């Protein structure tokens, strides 16, 4: 089975997607046709006989291709760039009958960092023995969908979480809610994790 190539990057970075063919020093791009496509349907960049023959408008001014190892460079990275790409290389020894030299997928994972979680607490009812509070934890602007976790005096709690995103390729906003009955001062921590990155905030609630 073919090793699936995976490239990871962050929003705003410059990233290179490797192609499956490198043009030998004895030849030039003029002998080739190269297509970089996304989702096998949209052509990001295409070269034929050494000239660029097409470029997708979404990648205008954000892409270039190395004319030797055919790496596709994208910068700055956007969340919408997430997904599968393919490098298709044809040799034009006989232009009427081009030979496919290689055609290999590479998957691009784009991540965006979440903001540091923000914890707020409001009192819903107050009595002599205890205080009922609604605690909210929110974080925004990250990708992909995060996990949200929490701890109450170092014991883990489960937030009632909701996520908002305009589309499957838009930044996520996440909000967690807890209803607490507070009888003494407590420490609460909220953590947002995506792609192995963890951001946490702690707050002391006094009654």
C-alpha atoms as an extended CHARMM CRD file, in Angstrom:
* protein
*
       207  EXT
         1         1  UNK       CA              0.0000000000        0.0000000000        0.0000000000  PROA      1               0.0000000000
         2         2  UNK       CA              1.1410000000        3.5190000000       -0.6980000000  PROA      2               0.0000000000
         3         3  UNK       CA              2.3010000000        5.4300000000        2.3340000000  PROA      3               0.0000000000
         4         4  UNK       CA             -0.2150000000        8.2440000000        2.6100000000  PROA      4               0.0000000000
         5         5  UNK       CA              1.6210000000       11.5350000000        2.8020000000  PROA      5               0.0000000000
         6         6  UNK       CA              0.3200000000       13.9450000000        5.4030000000  PROA      6               0.0000000000
         7         7  UNK       CA              1.4710000000       17.5290000000        5.8240000000  PROA      7               0.0000000000
         8         8  UNK       CA              0.4580000000       19.5580000000        8.8950000000  PROA      8               0.0000000000
         9         9  UNK       CA              0.4820000000       23.3040000000        9.1010000000  PROA      9               0.0000000000
        10        10  UNK       CA             -1.0220000000       26.2730000000       10.9040000000  PROA      10              0.0000000000
        11        11  UNK       CA             -3.0910000000       29.1490000000        9.5880000000  PROA      11              0.0000000000
        12        12  UNK       CA             -0.7900000000       31.9030000000        8.3120000000  PROA      12              0.0000000000
        13        13  UNK       CA              2.2320000000       29.6620000000        7.7380000000  PROA      13              0.0000000000
        14        14  UNK       CA              3.9800000000       28.7610000000        4.4890000000  PROA      14              0.0000000000
        15        15  UNK       CA              3.8270000000       25.0840000000        3.6550000000  PROA      15              0.0000000000
        16        16  UNK       CA              5.2140000000       22.8870000000        0.8960000000  PROA      16              0.0000000000
        17        17  UNK       CA              3.3230000000       19.8610000000       -0.4350000000  PROA      17              0.0000000000
        18        18  UNK       CA              5.7420000000       17.2870000000       -1.8580000000  PROA      18              0.0000000000
        19        19  UNK       CA              5.1870000000       15.8800000000       -5.3380000000  PROA      19              0.0000000000
        20        20  UNK       CA              5.9020000000       12.2760000000       -6.2820000000  PROA      20              0.0000000000
        21        21  UNK       CA              8.3830000000       13.1430000000       -9.0330000000  PROA      21              0.0000000000
        22        22  UNK       CA             11.5410000000       15.1660000000       -9.3440000000  PROA      22              0.0000000000
        23        23  UNK       CA             12.6670000000       16.3160000000      -12.7750000000  PROA      23              0.0000000000
        24        24  UNK       CA             16.1390000000       14.9090000000      -13.5170000000  PROA      24              0.0000000000
        25        25  UNK       CA             18.8720000000       17.4680000000      -14.1370000000  PROA      25              0.0000000000
        26        26  UNK       CA             19.1980000000       16.2800000000      -17.7370000000  PROA      26              0.0000000000
        27        27  UNK       CA             15.6280000000       17.4060000000      -18.4750000000  PROA      27              0.0000000000
        28        28  UNK       CA             13.5180000000       20.4920000000      -17.9520000000  PROA      28              0.0000000000
        29        29  UNK       CA              9.9050000000       21.2680000000      -17.1580000000  PROA      29              0.0000000000
        30        30  UNK       CA              9.3630000000       21.6710000000      -20.9390000000  PROA      30              0.0000000000
        31        31  UNK       CA              9.1340000000       17.8820000000      -21.2740000000  PROA      31              0.0000000000
        32        32  UNK       CA              6.3320000000       17.6380000000      -18.7270000000  PROA      32              0.0000000000
        33        33  UNK       CA              2.7900000000       18.4290000000      -17.8260000000  PROA      33              0.0000000000
        34        34  UNK       CA              2.1620000000       18.8930000000      -14.1040000000  PROA      34              0.0000000000
        35        35  UNK       CA             -1.2160000000       19.2430000000      -12.4090000000  PROA      35              0.0000000000
        36        36  UNK       CA             -1.6850000000       20.0230000000       -8.7400000000  PROA      36              0.0000000000
        37        37  UNK       CA             -5.3240000000       19.3900000000       -7.8550000000  PROA      37              0.0000000000
        38        38  UNK       CA             -7.4120000000       19.5380000000       -4.7380000000  PROA      38              0.0000000000
        39        39  UNK       CA            -10.2400000000       17.0720000000       -4.0470000000  PROA      39              0.0000000000
        40        40  UNK       CA             -9.3720000000       15.6400000000       -7.5060000000  PROA      40              0.0000000000
        41        41  UNK       CA            -11.7020000000       18.2670000000       -9.0050000000  PROA      41              0.0000000000
        42        42  UNK       CA            -10.2390000000       21.7280000000       -8.6710000000  PROA      42              0.0000000000
        43        43  UNK       CA             -6.9300000000       22.4300000000      -10.3400000000  PROA      43              0.0000000000
        44        44  UNK       CA             -4.7640000000       24.5500000000       -8.0410000000  PROA      44              0.0000000000
        45        45  UNK       CA             -1.9320000000       24.9560000000      -10.5550000000  PROA      45              0.0000000000
        46        46  UNK       CA             -1.1150000000       23.4100000000      -13.9130000000  PROA      46              0.0000000000
        47        47  UNK       CA              2.0180000000       23.6030000000      -16.0280000000  PROA      47              0.0000000000
        48        48  UNK       CA              2.5240000000       22.3460000000      -19.5700000000  PROA      48              0.0000000000
        49        49  UNK       CA              5.7750000000       22.5140000000      -21.5180000000  PROA      49              0.0000000000
        50        50  UNK       CA              7.3030000000       24.8230000000      -18.9480000000  PROA      50              0.0000000000
        51        51  UNK       CA              4.4670000000       27.3720000000      -18.8620000000  PROA      51              0.0000000000
        52        52  UNK       CA              1.7370000000       27.8390000000      -16.3220000000  PROA      52              0.0000000000
        53        53  UNK       CA             -1.5380000000       27.0590000000      -18.0670000000  PROA      53              0.0000000000
        54        54  UNK       CA             -3.9870000000       27.5070000000      -15.2200000000  PROA      54              0.0000000000
        55        55  UNK       CA             -4.2960000000       28.6970000000      -11.6660000000  PROA      55              0.0000000000
        56        56  UNK       CA             -7.2870000000       28.6230000000       -9.3590000000  PROA      56              0.0000000000
        57        57  UNK       CA             -8.3950000000       32.1130000000       -8.3140000000  PROA      57              0.0000000000
        58        58  UNK       CA             -8.5960000000       31.0960000000       -4.6500000000  PROA      58              0.0000000000
        59        59  UNK       CA             -4.8550000000       30.4200000000       -4.7640000000  PROA      59              0.0000000000
        60        60  UNK       CA             -3.9710000000       33.5790000000       -6.6890000000  PROA      60              0.0000000000
        61        61  UNK       CA             -0.7850000000       35.1440000000       -5.2270000000  PROA      61              0.0000000000
        62        62  UNK       CA             -0.6180000000       32.3880000000       -2.6060000000  PROA      62              0.0000000000
        63        63  UNK       CA              0.9950000000       29.5400000000       -4.5200000000  PROA      63              0.0000000000
        64        64  UNK       CA              4.1470000000       28.7340000000       -6.3990000000  PROA      64              0.0000000000
        65        65  UNK       CA              5.6610000000       25.5320000000       -7.6550000000  PROA      65              0.0000000000
        66        66  UNK       CA              9.2800000000       24.4780000000       -7.5090000000  PROA      66              0.0000000000
        67        67  UNK       CA             10.2390000000       23.7890000000      -11.1320000000  PROA      67              0.0000000000
        68        68  UNK       CA             12.6370000000       20.9910000000      -10.1720000000  PROA      68              0.0000000000
        69        69  UNK       CA             11.0390000000       18.8820000000       -7.4240000000  PROA      69              0.0000000000
        70        70  UNK       CA              7.5140000000       20.1770000000       -8.2270000000  PROA      70              0.0000000000
        71        71  UNK       CA              6.7260000000       20.9910000000       -4.5790000000  PROA      71              0.0000000000
        72        72  UNK       CA              3.5990000000       23.1430000000       -4.2820000000  PROA      72              0.0000000000
        73        73  UNK       CA              4.1480000000       26.0470000000       -1.8740000000  PROA      73              0.0000000000
        74        74  UNK       CA              1.0980000000       27.7010000000       -0.3260000000  PROA      74              0.0000000000
        75        75  UNK       CA              1.3190000000       30.8450000000        1.7850000000  PROA      75              0.0000000000
        76        76  UNK       CA             -0.3280000000       32.1720000000        3.8510000000  PROA      76              0.0000000000
        77        77  UNK       CA             -2.2060000000       29.0320000000        4.8510000000  PROA      77              0.0000000000
        78        78  UNK       CA             -6.0080000000       29.2740000000        5.2680000000  PROA      78              0.0000000000
        79        79  UNK       CA             -8.3970000000       26.8160000000        6.9240000000  PROA      79              0.0000000000
        80        80  UNK       CA            -10.0730000000       26.3310000000        3.5310000000  PROA      80              0.0000000000
        81        81  UNK       CA             -6.8200000000       24.8110000000        2.2330000000  PROA      81              0.0000000000
        82        82  UNK       CA             -7.4460000000       21.7780000000        4.4590000000  PROA      82              0.0000000000
        83        83  UNK       CA             -8.0210000000       18.5640000000        2.5040000000  PROA      83              0.0000000000
        84        84  UNK       CA             -6.6140000000       16.0800000000       -0.0100000000  PROA      84              0.0000000000
        85        85  UNK       CA             -4.3130000000       17.1630000000       -2.8450000000  PROA      85              0.0000000000
        86        86  UNK       CA             -2.8350000000       15.2740000000       -5.7410000000  PROA      86              0.0000000000
        87        87  UNK       CA              0.2240000000       15.7830000000       -7.8730000000  PROA      87              0.0000000000
        88        88  UNK       CA             -0.1570000000       14.3650000000      -11.3960000000  PROA      88              0.0000000000
        89        89  UNK       CA              2.9130000000       14.3520000000      -13.6220000000  PROA      89              0.0000000000
        90        90  UNK       CA              2.8860000000       13.4290000000      -17.3080000000  PROA      90              0.0000000000
        91        91  UNK       CA              5.9250000000       13.0520000000      -19.5450000000  PROA      91              0.0000000000
        92        92  UNK       CA              5.5300000000       14.5190000000      -23.0220000000  PROA      92              0.0000000000
        93        93  UNK       CA              8.0950000000       12.4320000000      -24.8960000000  PROA      93              0.0000000000
        94        94  UNK       CA              5.3250000000       11.7800000000      -27.4100000000  PROA      94              0.0000000000
        95        95  UNK       CA              2.9250000000       14.7210000000      -26.9690000000  PROA      95              0.0000000000
        96        96  UNK       CA              0.0390000000       12.8370000000      -28.6080000000  PROA      96              0.0000000000
        97        97  UNK       CA              0.4910000000       10.0800000000      -26.0680000000  PROA      97              0.0000000000
        98        98  UNK       CA              1.6230000000       11.5370000000      -22.7260000000  PROA      98              0.0000000000
        99        99  UNK       CA              2.8390000000        9.0050000000      -20.1620000000  PROA      99              0.0000000000
       100       100  UNK       CA              1.7000000000        9.4030000000      -16.5590000000  PROA      100             0.0000000000
       101       101  UNK       CA              4.9250000000        9.3110000000      -14.5240000000  PROA      101             0.0000000000
       102       102  UNK       CA              3.1760000000        9.5140000000      -11.1710000000  PROA      102             0.0000000000
       103       103  UNK       CA             -0.0680000000       10.4840000000       -9.5560000000  PROA      103             0.0000000000
       104       104  UNK       CA              0.0070000000       10.5370000000       -5.7890000000  PROA      104             0.0000000000
       105       105  UNK       CA             -2.1780000000       11.9540000000       -3.0210000000  PROA      105             0.0000000000
       106       106  UNK       CA             -1.0050000000       14.1210000000       -0.1560000000  PROA      106             0.0000000000
       107       107  UNK       CA             -3.3190000000       15.2590000000        2.6430000000  PROA      107             0.0000000000
       108       108  UNK       CA             -3.0120000000       18.6960000000        4.1800000000  PROA      108             0.0000000000
       109       109  UNK       CA             -4.1770000000       19.2680000000        7.7630000000  PROA      109             0.0000000000
       110       110  UNK       CA             -4.5310000000       22.8960000000        8.7280000000  PROA      110             0.0000000000
       111       111  UNK       CA             -4.9430000000       23.9380000000       12.3560000000  PROA      111             0.0000000000
       112       112  UNK       CA             -5.6430000000       27.2880000000       13.9990000000  PROA      112             0.0000000000
       113       113  UNK       CA             -4.9580000000       28.0660000000       17.6390000000  PROA      113             0.0000000000
       114       114  UNK       CA             -7.7850000000       28.6780000000       20.0620000000  PROA      114             0.0000000000
       115       115  UNK       CA             -7.8120000000       31.7060000000       22.3030000000  PROA      115             0.0000000000
       116       116  UNK       CA             -6.9660000000       31.1810000000       25.9660000000  PROA      116             0.0000000000
       117       117  UNK       CA            -10.1990000000       29.9650000000       27.6110000000  PROA      117             0.0000000000
       118       118  UNK       CA            -12.1890000000       32.6490000000       29.3760000000  PROA      118             0.0000000000
       119       119  UNK       CA            -14.0970000000       31.6240000000       32.5170000000  PROA      119             0.0000000000
       120       120  UNK       CA            -16.9960000000       33.6840000000       33.8840000000  PROA      120             0.0000000000
       121       121  UNK       CA            -19.3120000000       32.9080000000       36.7730000000  PROA      121             0.0000000000
       122       122  UNK       CA            -22.6270000000       34.4200000000       37.7270000000  PROA      122             0.0000000000
       123       123  UNK       CA            -24.7320000000       33.8040000000       40.7850000000  PROA      123             0.0000000000
       124       124  UNK       CA            -28.1940000000       32.5060000000       40.0200000000  PROA      124             0.0000000000
       125       125  UNK       CA            -29.5070000000       32.1390000000       43.5830000000  PROA      125             0.0000000000
       126       126  UNK       CA            -27.9970000000       32.8210000000       46.9530000000  PROA      126             0.0000000000
       127       127  UNK       CA            -28.9940000000       31.3420000000       50.3030000000  PROA      127             0.0000000000
       128       128  UNK       CA            -27.3370000000       31.0970000000       53.7160000000  PROA      128             0.0000000000
       129       129  UNK       CA            -25.9230000000       27.6080000000       53.1280000000  PROA      129             0.0000000000
       130       130  UNK       CA            -24.8590000000       27.7880000000       49.5040000000  PROA      130             0.0000000000
       131       131  UNK       CA            -24.6200000000       29.8030000000       46.3470000000  PROA      131             0.0000000000
       132       132  UNK       CA            -25.8530000000       28.4800000000       43.0220000000  PROA      132             0.0000000000
       133       133  UNK       CA            -23.6920000000       29.5990000000       40.1690000000  PROA      133             0.0000000000
       134       134  UNK       CA            -23.6100000000       29.2580000000       36.4140000000  PROA      134             0.0000000000
       135       135  UNK       CA            -20.0360000000       28.9880000000       35.2180000000  PROA      135             0.0000000000
       136       136  UNK       CA            -19.1820000000       29.4740000000       31.5430000000  PROA      136             0.0000000000
       137       137  UNK       CA            -15.9350000000       28.7390000000       29.7860000000  PROA      137             0.0000000000
       138       138  UNK       CA            -15.4060000000       29.9350000000       26.2190000000  PROA      138             0.0000000000
       139       139  UNK       CA            -12.6620000000       29.9060000000       23.6320000000  PROA      139             0.0000000000
       140       140  UNK       CA            -12.7550000000       30.9290000000       19.9770000000  PROA      140             0.0000000000
       141       141  UNK       CA            -11.1080000000       31.0730000000       16.5980000000  PROA      141             0.0000000000
       142       142  UNK       CA             -9.5270000000       27.6290000000       16.4390000000  PROA      142             0.0000000000
       143       143  UNK       CA             -9.6080000000       24.6610000000       14.0840000000  PROA      143             0.0000000000
       144       144  UNK       CA            -10.3710000000       21.7130000000       14.0080000000  PROA      144             0.0000000000
       145       145  UNK       CA            -13.1630000000       21.0690000000       16.5210000000  PROA      145             0.0000000000
       146       146  UNK       CA            -11.7110000000       21.0320000000       20.0610000000  PROA      146             0.0000000000
       147       147  UNK       CA            -12.2930000000       19.0020000000       23.1800000000  PROA      147             0.0000000000
       148       148  UNK       CA            -13.2210000000       20.9210000000       26.2960000000  PROA      148             0.0000000000
       149       149  UNK       CA            -12.4910000000       19.5460000000       29.7450000000  PROA      149             0.0000000000
       150       150  UNK       CA            -12.5120000000       20.8640000000       33.2550000000  PROA      150             0.0000000000
       151       151  UNK       CA            -11.6430000000       20.2560000000       36.8800000000  PROA      151             0.0000000000
       152       152  UNK       CA            -13.1870000000       21.3250000000       40.1360000000  PROA      152             0.0000000000
       153       153  UNK       CA            -10.6600000000       21.3460000000       42.9780000000  PROA      153             0.0000000000
       154       154  UNK       CA             -8.5580000000       19.0500000000       40.7570000000  PROA      154             0.0000000000
       155       155  UNK       CA            -11.4020000000       16.5500000000       40.2310000000  PROA      155             0.0000000000
       156       156  UNK       CA            -12.4580000000       16.3270000000       36.6130000000  PROA      156             0.0000000000
       157       157  UNK       CA            -15.8780000000       17.6270000000       35.6080000000  PROA      157             0.0000000000
       158       158  UNK       CA            -17.7650000000       17.4140000000       32.3460000000  PROA      158             0.0000000000
       159       159  UNK       CA            -18.8410000000       20.6910000000       30.7790000000  PROA      159             0.0000000000
       160       160  UNK       CA            -22.1350000000       20.9410000000       28.9760000000  PROA      160             0.0000000000
       161       161  UNK       CA            -20.4300000000       21.9720000000       25.7520000000  PROA      161             0.0000000000
       162       162  UNK       CA            -21.6420000000       23.5610000000       22.5550000000  PROA      162             0.0000000000
       163       163  UNK       CA            -19.6710000000       24.3430000000       19.4110000000  PROA      163             0.0000000000
       164       164  UNK       CA            -20.3930000000       26.9330000000       16.7730000000  PROA      164             0.0000000000
       165       165  UNK       CA            -18.8530000000       27.0000000000       13.3120000000  PROA      165             0.0000000000
       166       166  UNK       CA            -20.1900000000       28.5470000000       10.0920000000  PROA      166             0.0000000000
       167       167  UNK       CA            -19.1540000000       25.5330000000        8.0260000000  PROA      167             0.0000000000
       168       168  UNK       CA            -17.0180000000       22.4240000000        8.2960000000  PROA      168             0.0000000000
       169       169  UNK       CA            -14.0340000000       24.5550000000        7.2460000000  PROA      169             0.0000000000
       170       170  UNK       CA            -14.5630000000       27.5840000000        9.4710000000  PROA      170             0.0000000000
       171       171  UNK       CA            -13.0330000000       28.4140000000       12.8420000000  PROA      171             0.0000000000
       172       172  UNK       CA            -14.8310000000       26.9910000000       15.8520000000  PROA      172             0.0000000000
       173       173  UNK       CA            -16.0890000000       28.7880000000       18.9210000000  PROA      173             0.0000000000
       174       174  UNK       CA            -16.6710000000       26.5600000000       21.9340000000  PROA      174             0.0000000000
       175       175  UNK       CA            -18.6020000000       27.2620000000       25.1270000000  PROA      175             0.0000000000
       176       176  UNK       CA            -18.9330000000       25.0120000000       28.1550000000  PROA      176             0.0000000000
       177       177  UNK       CA            -21.4610000000       25.5140000000       30.9670000000  PROA      177             0.0000000000
       178       178  UNK       CA            -21.5940000000       24.1960000000       34.5300000000  PROA      178             0.0000000000
       179       179  UNK       CA            -24.2570000000       24.6620000000       37.1840000000  PROA      179             0.0000000000
       180       180  UNK       CA            -22.6440000000       24.5600000000       40.6120000000  PROA      180             0.0000000000
       181       181  UNK       CA            -23.7890000000       24.5930000000       44.1600000000  PROA      181             0.0000000000
       182       182  UNK       CA            -20.9580000000       26.3340000000       45.9510000000  PROA      182             0.0000000000
       183       183  UNK       CA            -20.6290000000       25.9370000000       49.7080000000  PROA      183             0.0000000000
       184       184  UNK       CA            -16.9750000000       26.9670000000       50.0420000000  PROA      184             0.0000000000
       185       185  UNK       CA            -14.2500000000       28.5250000000       47.8930000000  PROA      185             0.0000000000
       186       186  UNK       CA            -13.4630000000       26.3400000000       44.9180000000  PROA      186             0.0000000000
       187       187  UNK       CA            -10.9040000000       26.3340000000       42.1830000000  PROA      187             0.0000000000
       188       188  UNK       CA            -12.1640000000       25.6500000000       38.6920000000  PROA      188             0.0000000000
       189       189  UNK       CA            -10.0700000000       24.9200000000       35.6010000000  PROA      189             0.0000000000
       190       190  UNK       CA            -11.1520000000       24.8760000000       31.9930000000  PROA      190             0.0000000000
       191       191  UNK       CA             -9.0060000000       23.3790000000       29.2310000000  PROA      191             0.0000000000
       192       192  UNK       CA             -9.4620000000       23.4420000000       25.4830000000  PROA      192             0.0000000000
       193       193  UNK       CA             -7.5220000000       20.8820000000       23.4830000000  PROA      193             0.0000000000
       194       194  UNK       CA             -7.0880000000       20.3500000000       19.7640000000  PROA      194             0.0000000000
       195       195  UNK       CA             -4.3680000000       18.5780000000       17.8710000000  PROA      195             0.0000000000
       196       196  UNK       CA             -2.4550000000       17.8000000000       21.0400000000  PROA      196             0.0000000000
       197       197  UNK       CA             -2.3120000000       21.4680000000       22.0690000000  PROA      197             0.0000000000
       198       198  UNK       CA             -3.8250000000       22.2970000000       25.4160000000  PROA      198             0.0000000000
       199       199  UNK       CA             -4.7690000000       25.7330000000       26.7100000000  PROA      199             0.0000000000
       200       200  UNK       CA             -6.0540000000       26.0930000000       30.2600000000  PROA      200             0.0000000000
       201       201  UNK       CA             -7.3920000000       28.7990000000       32.5210000000  PROA      201             0.0000000000
       202       202  UNK       CA             -8.1420000000       28.5380000000       36.2550000000  PROA      202             0.0000000000
       203       203  UNK       CA            -10.3640000000       30.6500000000       38.4560000000  PROA      203             0.0000000000
       204       204  UNK       CA            -11.0830000000       30.6850000000       42.1830000000  PROA      204             0.0000000000
       205       205  UNK       CA            -14.7910000000       31.0620000000       42.9850000000  PROA      205             0.0000000000
       206       206  UNK       CA            -15.5320000000       32.4750000000       46.4250000000  PROA      206             0.0000000000
       207       207  UNK       CA            -18.8800000000       32.2040000000       47.9820000000  PROA      207             0.0000000000
